[in-house]
């Protein structure tokens, strides 16, 4: 569809225009050197040129904590709280996080489409933004380019003087109504390169993963792993959750709450009676990586890792998913050479 | 499978609100296990297959997956055999008739009884694995002419832990049931066979191509039972196993029961052995 | 019928203290909004810090502080005998807490340093968590005890169910709260091995976790120490950080 240009000087006006239409959620500074999606109050607080946010937009569709039921212990009855549709503009989303939303969509749609997720997700409009890969991004290795517009209603490509605006859907077109953008076409900047790579395509990775079950890398990579679950919790495609009942101090009511869970946590595979199925951290590490590159891709044909680099960037022990995968690739290829 | 995408007008489901059902009877089976009879509103049928499970919900306590123990042929009520392990079952142990509990389900694939119809049915149940298998056993007994022989191999840790003892006695007497039982350690009163469950299998006289088997029991049991059945010459394609474990949400969302690329709560708990062989962490 | 207990059978609750700063009890008195709701659920039959009454038996005993004298040992046995459920309150009672740092030194030396020439009047022992002497049914961790955890344990016990003890790292709650990682700020943090349940309240306020809620059940201590070292601490210093609240549990783990 149409292409326009947004000058840097008009960026705040553009945000203010969007805010007249819908609540707008965009990256803001958080802490000393991090970023997080928040609802915009002040357009100038938005940061469109950022490496990655702490969490992805997942938190808006699958909140970190969510009430599934409210119950009354006096009458022994429960109701599900009404979930209001949440039309909103998600501004400044990177292509890998949009790819992650498509994967979450799949999980919450297939089989039993879940009302909670779908209700929140339905009103979402996305304005994607290009980014410059840093030392942790490797989205290119899973087929997601920094300029990939898939899933965006509007896409902003960084340009020295502002942003090239691609309008991609009728909903995107509609969002721009009443805001004047320059129409001069400008050449898109040169593509930027990733510094992190996984060295084989997904199809090959499936085979390598299948043969990696007893590989020493799981133990080696887990040496300093505390099983803290950070890699799961910051992952934009991790959707696992736990459910617990919380009771009010008056002991007459309460709510059933779901919270994000993670397969790196010891309690994840604990069942009634106390047995833990994946007891060793290394087994959990293998499960996590296999889930990203094998188990879910076996089922859907898509890698469940989108190359955002969060799990590696935020691991205090410095465990790198790219290094784990490339180690498996290297060893598999070496073995092939030997047998050849 | 393609990635499912959001489309306008998509019909969604309320997945997490249980229906309130009434406990109508409670029968103590052993020191650890109790059988609960439960009635849905209006006496509506649960509409389950043998081998399926429900999520039992106690507000303020939580939810737990519990397998259905009664046959679908039993109308108006269903039964659950529950072992006291964990918080929910502990609290439930204090509940008597008249109490209401939440039920979601039935969930899971259950046993495809068509695969068994017209065949000799071999059930191998270890310990609490008899609870879901009882649903299948009673289904076969209630539709007796649609199946060939009904052979039951049941193993328990000790004779004091045998479940459904009155029904076991009835199976023993029934000329159309071939019932075999063994216990790992018998009390002084025990006059039956002693030994692990696999010792029941070599002596069976099976019409191999015409026998379909379903196994359910503790995780350690599966491998040895399968090895023994293979030794006997039963082909893998005639073997199904129910993995009663790890399920949490029941609707394929929460990720807990994932084994390789399958969800136990969706693709299981009953697996065809040739499929299971591909799943590394299943056994 | 409901899952709520009947009014007639209000549990009898008692609160005791041993060696500690009594901060946990003070934080109980500090409930303000919830105190009346709490009192409505139970009969408090013994609490030195707030009342004079005494009783013989308790449905629930909340016990604060570590055990550090022969008299403590006698008293805790007595309390255990009279309590149906015993809950350890706060880091000292659960893990020995900072008291247990003294265990790293010979006891005679400790007595000499603390009491000087009066040392023989004070028969101090190495500090012990309650669980080293009697069976503890449930824990409320933290220094001072985590209020939200106390409320969870309390409501569970009033309902007659077993409280769920969290066994995840503080990192879990910290990530749910989408905090910037303490390490990203150039500080070090014990969150990766410290037991959650506090809703990461320190890191929510930009502080680092000092580990006051004790360790998760299977901590990778060597891994944690290496991580601390890779972020600039000397190895000895890294272990000292881990020992602050875990000196009792870490006895013999590393010299």
PDB file of C-alpha atoms in Angstrom, chain A residues 30-37 53-55 59 64-65 73-76 222-226 228 230 233-234 244-252 259-261 265-267 279 314 316-317, chain C residues 1-5 34 37-38 41 151-152 154-155 158-159 161 164 167-169 171-173 175-181 183-185 192-193 199 217-218 220 222-224 226-227 230-231:
ATOM      1  CA  UNK A  30      12.793   1.764  32.341  1.00  0.00           C
ATOM      2  CA  UNK A  31      15.616   1.724  34.860  1.00  0.00           C
ATOM      3  CA  UNK A  32      19.092   2.770  33.807  1.00  0.00           C
ATOM      4  CA  UNK A  33      19.467   1.160  30.440  1.00  0.00           C
ATOM      5  CA  UNK A  34      16.293  -0.803  29.729  1.00  0.00           C
ATOM      6  CA  UNK A  35      13.003  -0.276  27.956  1.00  0.00           C
ATOM      7  CA  UNK A  36       9.464  -1.481  28.507  1.00  0.00           C
ATOM      8  CA  UNK A  37       6.114  -1.151  26.765  1.00  0.00           C
ATOM      9  CA  UNK A  53      12.174  -4.158  25.650  1.00  0.00           C
ATOM     10  CA  UNK A  54      12.428  -6.172  28.888  1.00  0.00           C
ATOM     11  CA  UNK A  55       9.177  -8.007  28.135  1.00  0.00           C
ATOM     12  CA  UNK A  59       1.923  -9.020  28.592  1.00  0.00           C
ATOM     13  CA  UNK A  64       1.750 -11.857  33.831  1.00  0.00           C
ATOM     14  CA  UNK A  65      -0.961 -12.267  36.465  1.00  0.00           C
ATOM     15  CA  UNK A  73     -16.636 -19.522  49.647  1.00  0.00           C
ATOM     16  CA  UNK A  74     -19.917 -18.841  51.445  1.00  0.00           C
ATOM     17  CA  UNK A  75     -22.108 -19.845  48.521  1.00  0.00           C
ATOM     18  CA  UNK A  76     -19.486 -22.057  46.848  1.00  0.00           C
ATOM     19  CA  UNK A 222      23.770 -25.638  32.699  1.00  0.00           C
ATOM     20  CA  UNK A 223      26.841 -25.583  34.922  1.00  0.00           C
ATOM     21  CA  UNK A 224      26.131 -22.099  36.248  1.00  0.00           C
ATOM     22  CA  UNK A 225      22.387 -22.165  35.610  1.00  0.00           C
ATOM     23  CA  UNK A 226      20.404 -21.591  38.791  1.00  0.00           C
ATOM     24  CA  UNK A 228      15.765 -19.079  37.950  1.00  0.00           C
ATOM     25  CA  UNK A 230      14.384 -15.682  33.635  1.00  0.00           C
ATOM     26  CA  UNK A 233       9.779 -15.306  31.604  1.00  0.00           C
ATOM     27  CA  UNK A 234      11.341 -12.806  29.224  1.00  0.00           C
ATOM     28  CA  UNK A 244      -3.309 -21.018  41.983  1.00  0.00           C
ATOM     29  CA  UNK A 245      -6.206 -20.041  44.197  1.00  0.00           C
ATOM     30  CA  UNK A 246      -5.740 -16.951  46.362  1.00  0.00           C
ATOM     31  CA  UNK A 247      -8.006 -16.559  49.349  1.00  0.00           C
ATOM     32  CA  UNK A 248      -8.945 -13.233  50.919  1.00  0.00           C
ATOM     33  CA  UNK A 249      -7.874 -12.677  54.509  1.00  0.00           C
ATOM     34  CA  UNK A 250     -11.542 -12.721  55.476  1.00  0.00           C
ATOM     35  CA  UNK A 251     -11.562 -16.368  54.264  1.00  0.00           C
ATOM     36  CA  UNK A 252     -14.951 -15.948  52.594  1.00  0.00           C
ATOM     37  CA  UNK A 259       0.655 -16.482  36.355  1.00  0.00           C
ATOM     38  CA  UNK A 260       3.378 -17.035  33.807  1.00  0.00           C
ATOM     39  CA  UNK A 261       5.312 -20.204  34.473  1.00  0.00           C
ATOM     40  CA  UNK A 265      11.577 -23.963  37.070  1.00  0.00           C
ATOM     41  CA  UNK A 266      11.868 -27.051  39.213  1.00  0.00           C
ATOM     42  CA  UNK A 267       8.204 -26.857  40.198  1.00  0.00           C
ATOM     43  CA  UNK A 279      14.654 -32.949  37.858  1.00  0.00           C
ATOM     44  CA  UNK A 314      19.020 -11.205  30.548  1.00  0.00           C
ATOM     45  CA  UNK A 316      22.831 -13.526  34.778  1.00  0.00           C
ATOM     46  CA  UNK A 317      24.907 -16.647  34.198  1.00  0.00           C
TER      47      UNK A 317
ATOM     48  CA  UNK C   1     -21.936 -26.211  51.603  1.00  0.00           C
ATOM     49  CA  UNK C   2     -19.014 -23.879  51.681  1.00  0.00           C
ATOM     50  CA  UNK C   3     -15.343 -24.429  52.319  1.00  0.00           C
ATOM     51  CA  UNK C   4     -15.372 -21.903  55.123  1.00  0.00           C
ATOM     52  CA  UNK C   5     -14.750 -23.032  58.699  1.00  0.00           C
ATOM     53  CA  UNK C  34      -6.001  -6.570  57.928  1.00  0.00           C
ATOM     54  CA  UNK C  37      -9.920  -9.438  59.763  1.00  0.00           C
ATOM     55  CA  UNK C  38      -7.180 -11.632  61.166  1.00  0.00           C
ATOM     56  CA  UNK C  41     -10.752 -15.621  62.243  1.00  0.00           C
ATOM     57  CA  UNK C 151      -1.418 -13.754  55.124  1.00  0.00           C
ATOM     58  CA  UNK C 152      -1.280 -16.644  52.648  1.00  0.00           C
ATOM     59  CA  UNK C 154      -2.620 -17.781  57.758  1.00  0.00           C
ATOM     60  CA  UNK C 155      -5.639 -18.036  55.421  1.00  0.00           C
ATOM     61  CA  UNK C 158      -7.708 -21.172  58.819  1.00  0.00           C
ATOM     62  CA  UNK C 159      -9.225 -22.956  55.798  1.00  0.00           C
ATOM     63  CA  UNK C 161      -5.411 -26.615  53.891  1.00  0.00           C
ATOM     64  CA  UNK C 164       1.959 -23.718  49.300  1.00  0.00           C
ATOM     65  CA  UNK C 167      10.184 -22.803  45.627  1.00  0.00           C
ATOM     66  CA  UNK C 168      11.153 -20.472  42.840  1.00  0.00           C
ATOM     67  CA  UNK C 169      13.781 -17.806  42.610  1.00  0.00           C
ATOM     68  CA  UNK C 171      13.845 -13.644  39.646  1.00  0.00           C
ATOM     69  CA  UNK C 172      10.440 -15.114  38.778  1.00  0.00           C
ATOM     70  CA  UNK C 173       8.503 -12.405  40.576  1.00  0.00           C
ATOM     71  CA  UNK C 175      10.371 -10.724  35.846  1.00  0.00           C
ATOM     72  CA  UNK C 176       6.600 -10.810  36.335  1.00  0.00           C
ATOM     73  CA  UNK C 177       7.006  -7.243  37.574  1.00  0.00           C
ATOM     74  CA  UNK C 178       9.138  -6.434  34.521  1.00  0.00           C
ATOM     75  CA  UNK C 179      11.923  -4.878  36.551  1.00  0.00           C
ATOM     76  CA  UNK C 180      15.216  -4.003  34.991  1.00  0.00           C
ATOM     77  CA  UNK C 181      17.640  -6.704  36.111  1.00  0.00           C
ATOM     78  CA  UNK C 183      22.854  -6.919  37.150  1.00  0.00           C
ATOM     79  CA  UNK C 184      22.062  -4.614  34.196  1.00  0.00           C
ATOM     80  CA  UNK C 185      22.559  -1.730  36.614  1.00  0.00           C
ATOM     81  CA  UNK C 192      18.621 -16.225  41.263  1.00  0.00           C
ATOM     82  CA  UNK C 193      18.971 -18.538  44.297  1.00  0.00           C
ATOM     83  CA  UNK C 199       6.863 -10.244  45.177  1.00  0.00           C
ATOM     84  CA  UNK C 217      15.306 -26.044  47.782  1.00  0.00           C
ATOM     85  CA  UNK C 218      17.989 -27.044  45.290  1.00  0.00           C
ATOM     86  CA  UNK C 220      23.082 -24.098  42.351  1.00  0.00           C
ATOM     87  CA  UNK C 222      28.612 -22.909  42.833  1.00  0.00           C
ATOM     88  CA  UNK C 223      26.893 -21.470  39.767  1.00  0.00           C
ATOM     89  CA  UNK C 224      25.634 -18.505  41.744  1.00  0.00           C
ATOM     90  CA  UNK C 226      30.635 -18.018  39.770  1.00  0.00           C
ATOM     91  CA  UNK C 227      28.065 -15.561  38.474  1.00  0.00           C
ATOM     92  CA  UNK C 230      31.982 -12.891  36.968  1.00  0.00           C
ATOM     93  CA  UNK C 231      30.250  -9.669  37.939  1.00  0.00           C
TER      94      UNK C 231
END
